[in-house]
PDB file of C-alpha atoms in Angstrom:
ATOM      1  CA  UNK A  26    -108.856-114.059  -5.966  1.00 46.00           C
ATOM      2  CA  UNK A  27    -108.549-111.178  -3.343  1.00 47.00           C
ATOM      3  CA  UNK A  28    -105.520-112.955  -1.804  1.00 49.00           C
ATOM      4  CA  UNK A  29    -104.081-113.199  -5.597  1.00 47.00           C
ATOM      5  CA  UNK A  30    -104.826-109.042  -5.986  1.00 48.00           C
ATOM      6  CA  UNK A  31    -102.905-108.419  -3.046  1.00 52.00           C
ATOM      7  CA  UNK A  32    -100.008-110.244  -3.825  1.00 49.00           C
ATOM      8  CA  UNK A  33     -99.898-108.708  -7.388  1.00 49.00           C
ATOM      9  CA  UNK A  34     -99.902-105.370  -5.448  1.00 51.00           C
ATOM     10  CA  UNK A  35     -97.340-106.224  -3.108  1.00 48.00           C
ATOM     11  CA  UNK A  36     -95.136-107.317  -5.847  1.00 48.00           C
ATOM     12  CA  UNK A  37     -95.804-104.203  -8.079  1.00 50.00           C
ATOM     13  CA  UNK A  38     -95.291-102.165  -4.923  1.00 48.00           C
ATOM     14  CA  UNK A  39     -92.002-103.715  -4.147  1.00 50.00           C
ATOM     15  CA  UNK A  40     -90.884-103.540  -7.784  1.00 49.00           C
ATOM     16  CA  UNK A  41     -91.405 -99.786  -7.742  1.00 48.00           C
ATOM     17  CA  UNK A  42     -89.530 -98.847  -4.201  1.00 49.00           C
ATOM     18  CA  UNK A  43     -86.642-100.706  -5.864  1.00 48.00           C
ATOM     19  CA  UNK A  44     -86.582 -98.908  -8.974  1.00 48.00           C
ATOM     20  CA  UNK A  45     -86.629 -95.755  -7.008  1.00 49.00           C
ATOM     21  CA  UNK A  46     -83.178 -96.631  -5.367  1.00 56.00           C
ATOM     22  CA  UNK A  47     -82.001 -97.301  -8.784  1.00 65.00           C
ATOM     23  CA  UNK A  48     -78.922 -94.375  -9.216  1.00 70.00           C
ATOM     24  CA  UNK A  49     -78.065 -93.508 -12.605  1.00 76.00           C
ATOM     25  CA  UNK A  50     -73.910 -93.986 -13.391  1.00 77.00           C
ATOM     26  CA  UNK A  51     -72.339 -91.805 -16.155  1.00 73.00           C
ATOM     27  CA  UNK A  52     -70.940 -93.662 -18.886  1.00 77.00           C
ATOM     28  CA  UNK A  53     -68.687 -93.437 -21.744  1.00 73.00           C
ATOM     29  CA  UNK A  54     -70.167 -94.183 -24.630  1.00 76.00           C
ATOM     30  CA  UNK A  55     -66.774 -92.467 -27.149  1.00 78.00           C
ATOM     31  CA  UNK A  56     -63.690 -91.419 -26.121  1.00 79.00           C
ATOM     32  CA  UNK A  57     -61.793 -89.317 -28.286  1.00 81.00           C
ATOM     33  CA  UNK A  58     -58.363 -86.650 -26.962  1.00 82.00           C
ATOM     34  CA  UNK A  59     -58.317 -83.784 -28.430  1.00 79.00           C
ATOM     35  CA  UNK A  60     -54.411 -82.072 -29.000  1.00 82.00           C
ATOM     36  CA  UNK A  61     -53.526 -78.478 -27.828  1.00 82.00           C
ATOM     37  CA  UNK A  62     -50.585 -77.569 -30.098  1.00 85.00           C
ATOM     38  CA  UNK A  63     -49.662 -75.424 -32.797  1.00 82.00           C
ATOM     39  CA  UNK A  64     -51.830 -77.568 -35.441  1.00 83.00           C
ATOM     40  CA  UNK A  65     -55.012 -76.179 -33.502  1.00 82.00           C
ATOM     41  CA  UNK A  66     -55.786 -73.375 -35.684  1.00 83.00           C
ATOM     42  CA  UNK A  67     -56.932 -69.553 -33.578  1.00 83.00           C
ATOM     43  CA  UNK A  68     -60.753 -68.746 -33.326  1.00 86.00           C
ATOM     44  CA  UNK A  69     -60.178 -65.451 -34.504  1.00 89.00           C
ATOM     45  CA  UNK A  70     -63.059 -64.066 -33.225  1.00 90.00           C
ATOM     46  CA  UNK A  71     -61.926 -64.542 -30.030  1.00 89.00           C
ATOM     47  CA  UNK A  72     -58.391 -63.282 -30.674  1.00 88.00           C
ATOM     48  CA  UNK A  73     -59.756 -60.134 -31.883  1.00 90.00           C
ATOM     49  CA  UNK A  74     -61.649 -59.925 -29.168  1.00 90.00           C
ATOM     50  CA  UNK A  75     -58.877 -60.237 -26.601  1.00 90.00           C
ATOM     51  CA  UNK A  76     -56.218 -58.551 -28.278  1.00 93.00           C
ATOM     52  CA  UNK A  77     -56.750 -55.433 -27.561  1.00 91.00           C
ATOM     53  CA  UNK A  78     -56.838 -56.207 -23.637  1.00 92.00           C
ATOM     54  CA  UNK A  79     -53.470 -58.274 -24.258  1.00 92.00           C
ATOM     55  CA  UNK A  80     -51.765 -55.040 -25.127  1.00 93.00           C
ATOM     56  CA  UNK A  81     -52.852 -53.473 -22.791  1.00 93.00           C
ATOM     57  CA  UNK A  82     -51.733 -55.275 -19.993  1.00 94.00           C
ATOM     58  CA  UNK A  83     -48.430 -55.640 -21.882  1.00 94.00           C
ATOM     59  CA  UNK A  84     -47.903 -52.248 -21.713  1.00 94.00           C
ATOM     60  CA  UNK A  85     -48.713 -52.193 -17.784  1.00 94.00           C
ATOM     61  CA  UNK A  86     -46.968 -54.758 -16.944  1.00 96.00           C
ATOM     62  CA  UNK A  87     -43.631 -53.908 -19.066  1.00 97.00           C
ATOM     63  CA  UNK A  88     -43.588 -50.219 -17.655  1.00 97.00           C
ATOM     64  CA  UNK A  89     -40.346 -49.156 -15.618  1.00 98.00           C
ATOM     65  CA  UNK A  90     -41.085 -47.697 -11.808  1.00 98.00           C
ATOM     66  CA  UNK A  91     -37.856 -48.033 -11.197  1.00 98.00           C
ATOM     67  CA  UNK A  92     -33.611 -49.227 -10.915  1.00 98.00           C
ATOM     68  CA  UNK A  93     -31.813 -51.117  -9.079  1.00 97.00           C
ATOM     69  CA  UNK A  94     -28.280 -50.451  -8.543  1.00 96.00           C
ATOM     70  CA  UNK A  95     -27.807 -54.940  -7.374  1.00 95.00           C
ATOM     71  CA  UNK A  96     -29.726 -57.898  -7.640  1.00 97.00           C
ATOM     72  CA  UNK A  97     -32.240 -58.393  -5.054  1.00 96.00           C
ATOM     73  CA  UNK A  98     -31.234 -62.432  -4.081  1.00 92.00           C
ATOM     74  CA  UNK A  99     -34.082 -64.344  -2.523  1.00 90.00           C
ATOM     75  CA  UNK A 100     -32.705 -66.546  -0.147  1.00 89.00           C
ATOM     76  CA  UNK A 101     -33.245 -68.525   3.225  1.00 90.00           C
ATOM     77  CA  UNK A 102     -30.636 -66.702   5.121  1.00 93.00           C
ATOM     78  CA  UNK A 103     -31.504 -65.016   8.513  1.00 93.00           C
ATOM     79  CA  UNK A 104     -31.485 -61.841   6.050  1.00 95.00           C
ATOM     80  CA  UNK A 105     -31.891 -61.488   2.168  1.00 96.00           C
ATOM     81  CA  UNK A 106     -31.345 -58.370  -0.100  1.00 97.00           C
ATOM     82  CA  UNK A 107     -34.919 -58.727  -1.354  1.00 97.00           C
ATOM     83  CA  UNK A 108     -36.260 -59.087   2.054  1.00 97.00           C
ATOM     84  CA  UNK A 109     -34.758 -55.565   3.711  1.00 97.00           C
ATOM     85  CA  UNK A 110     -35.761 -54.148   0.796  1.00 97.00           C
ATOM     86  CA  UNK A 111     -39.252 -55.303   1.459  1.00 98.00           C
ATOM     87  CA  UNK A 112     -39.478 -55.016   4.778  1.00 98.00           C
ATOM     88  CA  UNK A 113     -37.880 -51.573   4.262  1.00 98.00           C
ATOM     89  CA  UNK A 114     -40.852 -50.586   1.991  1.00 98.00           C
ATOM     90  CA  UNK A 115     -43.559 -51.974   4.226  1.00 98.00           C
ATOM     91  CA  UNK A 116     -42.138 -50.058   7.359  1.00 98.00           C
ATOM     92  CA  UNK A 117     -42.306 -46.650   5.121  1.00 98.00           C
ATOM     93  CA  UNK A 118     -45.936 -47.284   4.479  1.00 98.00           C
ATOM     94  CA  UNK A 119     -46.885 -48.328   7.787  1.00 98.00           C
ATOM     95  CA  UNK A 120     -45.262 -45.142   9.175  1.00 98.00           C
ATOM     96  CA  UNK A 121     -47.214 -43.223   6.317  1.00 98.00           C
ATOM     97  CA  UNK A 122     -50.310 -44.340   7.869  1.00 98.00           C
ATOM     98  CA  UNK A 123     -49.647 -44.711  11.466  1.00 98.00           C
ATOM     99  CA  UNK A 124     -46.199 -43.023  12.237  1.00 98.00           C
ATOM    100  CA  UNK A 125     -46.397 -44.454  15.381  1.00 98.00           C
ATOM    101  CA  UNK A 126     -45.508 -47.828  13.512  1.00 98.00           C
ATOM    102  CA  UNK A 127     -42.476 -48.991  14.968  1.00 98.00           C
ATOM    103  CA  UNK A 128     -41.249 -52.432  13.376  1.00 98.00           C
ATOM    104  CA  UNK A 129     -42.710 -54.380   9.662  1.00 98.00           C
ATOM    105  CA  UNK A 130     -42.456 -58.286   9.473  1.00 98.00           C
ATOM    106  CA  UNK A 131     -42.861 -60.588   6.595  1.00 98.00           C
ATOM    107  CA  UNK A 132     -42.136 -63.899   5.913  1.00 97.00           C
ATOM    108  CA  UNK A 133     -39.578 -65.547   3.386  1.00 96.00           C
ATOM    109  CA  UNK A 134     -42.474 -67.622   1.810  1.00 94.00           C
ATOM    110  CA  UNK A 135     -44.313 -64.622   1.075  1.00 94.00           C
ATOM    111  CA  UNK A 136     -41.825 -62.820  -1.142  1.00 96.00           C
ATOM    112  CA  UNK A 137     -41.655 -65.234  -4.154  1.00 95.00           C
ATOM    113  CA  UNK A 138     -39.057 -64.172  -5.842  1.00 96.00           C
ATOM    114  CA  UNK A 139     -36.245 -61.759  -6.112  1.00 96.00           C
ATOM    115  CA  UNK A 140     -35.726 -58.477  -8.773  1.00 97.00           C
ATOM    116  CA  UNK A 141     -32.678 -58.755 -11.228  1.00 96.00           C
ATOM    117  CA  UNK A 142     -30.196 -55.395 -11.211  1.00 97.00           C
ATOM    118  CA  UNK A 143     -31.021 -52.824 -13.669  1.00 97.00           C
ATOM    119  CA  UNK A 144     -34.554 -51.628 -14.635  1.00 98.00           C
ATOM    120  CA  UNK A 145     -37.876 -53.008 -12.328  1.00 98.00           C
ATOM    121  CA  UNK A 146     -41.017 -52.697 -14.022  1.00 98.00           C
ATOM    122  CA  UNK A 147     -44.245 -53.663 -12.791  1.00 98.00           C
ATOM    123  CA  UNK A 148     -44.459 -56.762 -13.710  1.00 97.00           C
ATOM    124  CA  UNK A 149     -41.326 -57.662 -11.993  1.00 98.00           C
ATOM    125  CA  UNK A 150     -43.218 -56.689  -8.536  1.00 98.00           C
ATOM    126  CA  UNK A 151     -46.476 -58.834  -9.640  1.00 97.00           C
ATOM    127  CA  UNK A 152     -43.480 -61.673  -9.539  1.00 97.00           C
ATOM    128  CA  UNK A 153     -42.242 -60.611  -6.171  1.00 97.00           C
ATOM    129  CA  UNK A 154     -45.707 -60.794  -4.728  1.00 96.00           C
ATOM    130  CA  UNK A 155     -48.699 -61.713  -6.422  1.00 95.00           C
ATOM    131  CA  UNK A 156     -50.707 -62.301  -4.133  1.00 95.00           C
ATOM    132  CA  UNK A 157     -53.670 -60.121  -3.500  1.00 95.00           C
ATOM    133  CA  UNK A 158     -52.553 -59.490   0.305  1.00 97.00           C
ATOM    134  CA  UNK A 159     -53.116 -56.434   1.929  1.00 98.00           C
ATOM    135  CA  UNK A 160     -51.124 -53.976   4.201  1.00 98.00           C
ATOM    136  CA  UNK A 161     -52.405 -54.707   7.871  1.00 98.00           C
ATOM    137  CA  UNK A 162     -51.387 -52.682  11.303  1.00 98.00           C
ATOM    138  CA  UNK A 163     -51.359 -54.221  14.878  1.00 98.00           C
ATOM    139  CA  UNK A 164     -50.654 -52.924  18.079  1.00 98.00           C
ATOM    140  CA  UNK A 165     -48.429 -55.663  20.502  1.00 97.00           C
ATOM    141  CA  UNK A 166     -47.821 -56.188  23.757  1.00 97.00           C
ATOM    142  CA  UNK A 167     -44.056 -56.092  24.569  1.00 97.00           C
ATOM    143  CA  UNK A 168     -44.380 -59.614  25.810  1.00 97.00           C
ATOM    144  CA  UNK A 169     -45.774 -60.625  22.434  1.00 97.00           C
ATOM    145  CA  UNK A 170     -42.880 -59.016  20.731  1.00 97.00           C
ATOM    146  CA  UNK A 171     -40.425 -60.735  22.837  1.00 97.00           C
ATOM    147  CA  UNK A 172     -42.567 -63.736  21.267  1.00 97.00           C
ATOM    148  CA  UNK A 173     -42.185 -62.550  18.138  1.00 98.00           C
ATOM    149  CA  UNK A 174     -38.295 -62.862  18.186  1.00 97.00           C
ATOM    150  CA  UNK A 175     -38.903 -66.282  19.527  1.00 97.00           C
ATOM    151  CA  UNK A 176     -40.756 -67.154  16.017  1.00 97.00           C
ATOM    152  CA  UNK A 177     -38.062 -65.343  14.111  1.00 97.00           C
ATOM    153  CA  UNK A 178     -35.147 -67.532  16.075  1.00 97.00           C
ATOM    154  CA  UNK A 179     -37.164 -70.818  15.248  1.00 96.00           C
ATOM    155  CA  UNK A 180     -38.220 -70.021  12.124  1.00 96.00           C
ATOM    156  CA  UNK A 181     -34.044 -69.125  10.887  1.00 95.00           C
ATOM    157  CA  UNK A 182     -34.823 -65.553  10.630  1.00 96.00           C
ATOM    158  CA  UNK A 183     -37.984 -63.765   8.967  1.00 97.00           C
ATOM    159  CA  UNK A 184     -37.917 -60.379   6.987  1.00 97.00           C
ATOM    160  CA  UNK A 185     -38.231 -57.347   8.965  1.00 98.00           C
ATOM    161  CA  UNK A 186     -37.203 -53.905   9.816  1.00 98.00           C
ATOM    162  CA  UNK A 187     -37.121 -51.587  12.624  1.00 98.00           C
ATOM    163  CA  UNK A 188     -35.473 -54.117  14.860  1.00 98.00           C
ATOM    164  CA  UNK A 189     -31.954 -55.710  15.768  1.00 98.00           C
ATOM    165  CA  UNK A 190     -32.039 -59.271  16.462  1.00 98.00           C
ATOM    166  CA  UNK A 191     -29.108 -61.868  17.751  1.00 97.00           C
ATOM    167  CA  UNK A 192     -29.846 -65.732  17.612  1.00 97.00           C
ATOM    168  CA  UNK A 193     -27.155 -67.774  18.755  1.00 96.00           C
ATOM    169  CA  UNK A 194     -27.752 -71.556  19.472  1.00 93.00           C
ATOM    170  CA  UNK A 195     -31.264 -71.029  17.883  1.00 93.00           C
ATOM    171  CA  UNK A 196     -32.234 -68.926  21.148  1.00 95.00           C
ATOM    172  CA  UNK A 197     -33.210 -64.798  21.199  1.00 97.00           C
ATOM    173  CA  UNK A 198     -29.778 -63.167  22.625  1.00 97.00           C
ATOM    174  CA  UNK A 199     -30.332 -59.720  22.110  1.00 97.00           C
ATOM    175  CA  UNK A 200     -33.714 -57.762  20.811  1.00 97.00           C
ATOM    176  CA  UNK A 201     -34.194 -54.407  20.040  1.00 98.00           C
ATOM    177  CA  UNK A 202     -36.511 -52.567  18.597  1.00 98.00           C
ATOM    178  CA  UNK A 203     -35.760 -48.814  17.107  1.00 97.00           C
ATOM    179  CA  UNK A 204     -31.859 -49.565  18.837  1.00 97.00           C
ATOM    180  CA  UNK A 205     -33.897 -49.907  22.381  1.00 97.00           C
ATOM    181  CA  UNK A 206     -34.434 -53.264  24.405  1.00 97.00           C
ATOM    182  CA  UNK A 207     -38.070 -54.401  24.172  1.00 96.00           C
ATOM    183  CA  UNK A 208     -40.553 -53.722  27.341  1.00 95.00           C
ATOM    184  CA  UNK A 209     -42.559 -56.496  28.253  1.00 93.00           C
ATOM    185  CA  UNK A 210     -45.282 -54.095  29.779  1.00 94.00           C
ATOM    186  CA  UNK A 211     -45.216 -51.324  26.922  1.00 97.00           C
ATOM    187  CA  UNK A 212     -47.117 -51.566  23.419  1.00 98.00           C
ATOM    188  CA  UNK A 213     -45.827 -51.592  20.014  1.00 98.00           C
ATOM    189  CA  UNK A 214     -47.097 -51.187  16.760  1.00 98.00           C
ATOM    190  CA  UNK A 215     -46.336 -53.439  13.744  1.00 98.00           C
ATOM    191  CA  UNK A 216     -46.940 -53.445  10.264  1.00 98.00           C
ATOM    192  CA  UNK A 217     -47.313 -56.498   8.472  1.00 98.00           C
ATOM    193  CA  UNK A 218     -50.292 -57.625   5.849  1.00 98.00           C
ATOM    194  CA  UNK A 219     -53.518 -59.363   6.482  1.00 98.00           C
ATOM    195  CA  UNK A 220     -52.483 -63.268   5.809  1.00 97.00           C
ATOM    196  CA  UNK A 221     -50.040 -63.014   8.663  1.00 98.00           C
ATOM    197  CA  UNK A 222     -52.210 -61.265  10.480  1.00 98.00           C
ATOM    198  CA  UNK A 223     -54.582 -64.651  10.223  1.00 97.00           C
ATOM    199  CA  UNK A 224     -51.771 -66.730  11.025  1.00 96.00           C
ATOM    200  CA  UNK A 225     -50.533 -67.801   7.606  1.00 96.00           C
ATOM    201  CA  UNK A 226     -47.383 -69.237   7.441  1.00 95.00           C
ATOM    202  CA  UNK A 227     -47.630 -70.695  11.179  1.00 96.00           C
ATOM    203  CA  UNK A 228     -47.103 -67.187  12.291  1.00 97.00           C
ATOM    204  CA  UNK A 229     -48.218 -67.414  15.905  1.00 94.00           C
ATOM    205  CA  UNK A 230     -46.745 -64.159  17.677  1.00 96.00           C
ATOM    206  CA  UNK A 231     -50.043 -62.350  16.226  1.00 97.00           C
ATOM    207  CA  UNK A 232     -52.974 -64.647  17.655  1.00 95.00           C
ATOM    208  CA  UNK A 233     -53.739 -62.192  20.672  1.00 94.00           C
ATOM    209  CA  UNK A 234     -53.122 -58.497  18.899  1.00 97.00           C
ATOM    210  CA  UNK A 235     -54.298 -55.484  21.369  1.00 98.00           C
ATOM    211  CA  UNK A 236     -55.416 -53.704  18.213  1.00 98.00           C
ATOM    212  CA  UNK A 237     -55.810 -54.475  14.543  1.00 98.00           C
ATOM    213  CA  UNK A 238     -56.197 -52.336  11.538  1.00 98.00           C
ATOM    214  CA  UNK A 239     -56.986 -53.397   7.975  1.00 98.00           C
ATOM    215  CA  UNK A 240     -55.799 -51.094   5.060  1.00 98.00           C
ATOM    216  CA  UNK A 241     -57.128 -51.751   1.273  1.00 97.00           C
ATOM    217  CA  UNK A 242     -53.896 -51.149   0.285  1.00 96.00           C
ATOM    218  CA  UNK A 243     -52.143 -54.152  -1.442  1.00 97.00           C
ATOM    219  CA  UNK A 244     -48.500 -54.665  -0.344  1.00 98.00           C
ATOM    220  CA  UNK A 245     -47.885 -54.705  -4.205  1.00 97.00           C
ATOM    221  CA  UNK A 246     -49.067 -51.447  -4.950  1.00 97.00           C
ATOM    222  CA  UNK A 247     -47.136 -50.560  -1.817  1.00 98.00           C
ATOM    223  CA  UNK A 248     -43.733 -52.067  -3.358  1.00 98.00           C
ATOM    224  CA  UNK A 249     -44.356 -49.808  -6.419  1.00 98.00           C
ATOM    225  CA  UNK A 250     -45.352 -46.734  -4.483  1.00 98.00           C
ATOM    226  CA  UNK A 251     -42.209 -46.958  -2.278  1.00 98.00           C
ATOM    227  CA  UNK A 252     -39.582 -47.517  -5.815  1.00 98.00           C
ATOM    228  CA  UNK A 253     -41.472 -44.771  -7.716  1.00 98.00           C
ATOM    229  CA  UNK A 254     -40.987 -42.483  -4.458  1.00 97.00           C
ATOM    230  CA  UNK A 255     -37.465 -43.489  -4.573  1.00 97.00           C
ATOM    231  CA  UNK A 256     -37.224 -42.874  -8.304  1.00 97.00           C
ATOM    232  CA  UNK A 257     -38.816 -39.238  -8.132  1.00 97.00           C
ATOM    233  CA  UNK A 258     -36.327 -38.551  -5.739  1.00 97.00           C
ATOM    234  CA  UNK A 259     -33.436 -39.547  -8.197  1.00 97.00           C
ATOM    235  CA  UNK A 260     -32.727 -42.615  -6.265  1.00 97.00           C
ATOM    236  CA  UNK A 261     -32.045 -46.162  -6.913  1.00 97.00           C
ATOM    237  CA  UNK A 262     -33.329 -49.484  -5.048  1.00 96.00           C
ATOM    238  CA  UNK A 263     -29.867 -50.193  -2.932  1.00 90.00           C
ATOM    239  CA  UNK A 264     -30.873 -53.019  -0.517  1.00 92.00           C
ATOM    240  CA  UNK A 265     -28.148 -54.023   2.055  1.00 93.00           C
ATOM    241  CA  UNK A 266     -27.312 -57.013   4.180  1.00 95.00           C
ATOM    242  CA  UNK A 267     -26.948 -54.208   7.573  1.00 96.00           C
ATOM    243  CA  UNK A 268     -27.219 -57.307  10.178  1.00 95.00           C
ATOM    244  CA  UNK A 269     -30.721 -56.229  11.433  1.00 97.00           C
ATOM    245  CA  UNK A 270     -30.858 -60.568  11.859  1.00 97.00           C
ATOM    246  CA  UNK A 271     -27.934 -61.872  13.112  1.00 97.00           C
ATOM    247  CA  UNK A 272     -27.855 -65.879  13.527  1.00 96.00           C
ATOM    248  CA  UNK A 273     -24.521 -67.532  15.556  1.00 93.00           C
ATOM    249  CA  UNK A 274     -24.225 -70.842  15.780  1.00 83.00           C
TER     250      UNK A 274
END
């Protein structure tokens, strides 16, 4: 009888470690799609609710900061209209906070799109870059600079300003920076944003900075400061191709 108890036990024993390893699956017990379209009647609480906000940001978003006089083209040429001009706006911060800030750099993937001619309004910069990046200051050693140019030269040409660059047979022929030849053993100071600065976009040239400086400044708001500085001075946005990167093949 004792050797019947403990096999009971056993077995209830058993049958309870396995039901603890049982797991639980989700199933589907209905299925049923519901359609998005212009049958699905408004909550209108909710509408009411964010209506007010919607016009708002409208408003924001549709104010003019600015003209300009061409289209800004995006493009993957060594140089763009849209990239000078951005380049050209992060160098005049930079210098606003450092002015010993000698070059900016950007990348072509960063600036997402371009600005048509006439008015630009807000949102046409939350286009250009909406990402929440922010303005970023380093201080290079010539050597890395020279290694900068390197990544521009493989990389087609990157926005920048400040500097004069020739590639010819995808190799650095001449690089200057502020018209003067770079020093290997002398320091520069670059403005650029914080994802670079982390080595987005493969950027490599920034992985061993002597000094780094992060701004809360957004390069957005730094777009719109620059074209309402230019605006207050009765001046349009007049990017130019000026050969600052120079590719001969």
């Amino acid at each position: 009888m004792k050797r019947f108890m403990r096999g009971m036990t056993l077995l209830a024993l058993t049958a309870l470690l396995a039901s603890c390893k049982t797991q639980l699956q989700p199933t589907i017990s209905k299925e049923q799609y519901y359609s998005i379209d212009s049958t699905l009647l408004a909550d209108s609480t909710i509408v009411n609710y964010y209506l007010p906000y919607k016009g708002k940001l409208e408003a924001e978003m549709n104010r003019v900061i600015g003209y300009a006089d061409v289209a800004l083209a995006k493009s993957s040429d060594a140089e763009s209209l849209v990239g000078n001009f951005f380049t050209d706006a992060l160098l005049w911060k930079g210098q606003q906070l450092d002015p010993a800030v000698q070059v900016s750099f950007a990348t072509k993937g960063g600036i997402r799109s371009g600005l048509k001619a006439g008015d630009i309004s807000v949102g046409n910069i939350f286009e250009l870059m909406p990402f929440e990046n922010a303005v970023t200051i380093v201080t290079l050693s010539g050597a890395d600079m020279l290694r900068m140019a390197d990544f521009m030269a493989k990389t087609s040409g990157q926005p920048a300003a400040g500097i004069q660059l020739l590639i010819e047979d995808g190799k650095v022929k001449e690089f200057l920076v502020q018209g003067k030849p770079v020093d290997p053993q002398a320091t520069y100071k670059l403005v650029t944003y914080d994802y670079l600065a982390n080595g987005g976009d493969y950027v490599t040239f920034l992985d061993q900075v002597i000094d780094r400086k992060d701004y809360t400044q957004r390069v957005r708001e730094t777009l719109m400061e620059y074209i309402s500085a230019q605006t207050k001075q009765g001046k349009h946005i007049q990017a130019k191709i000026d050969g600052r990167v120079r590719i001969i093949k």
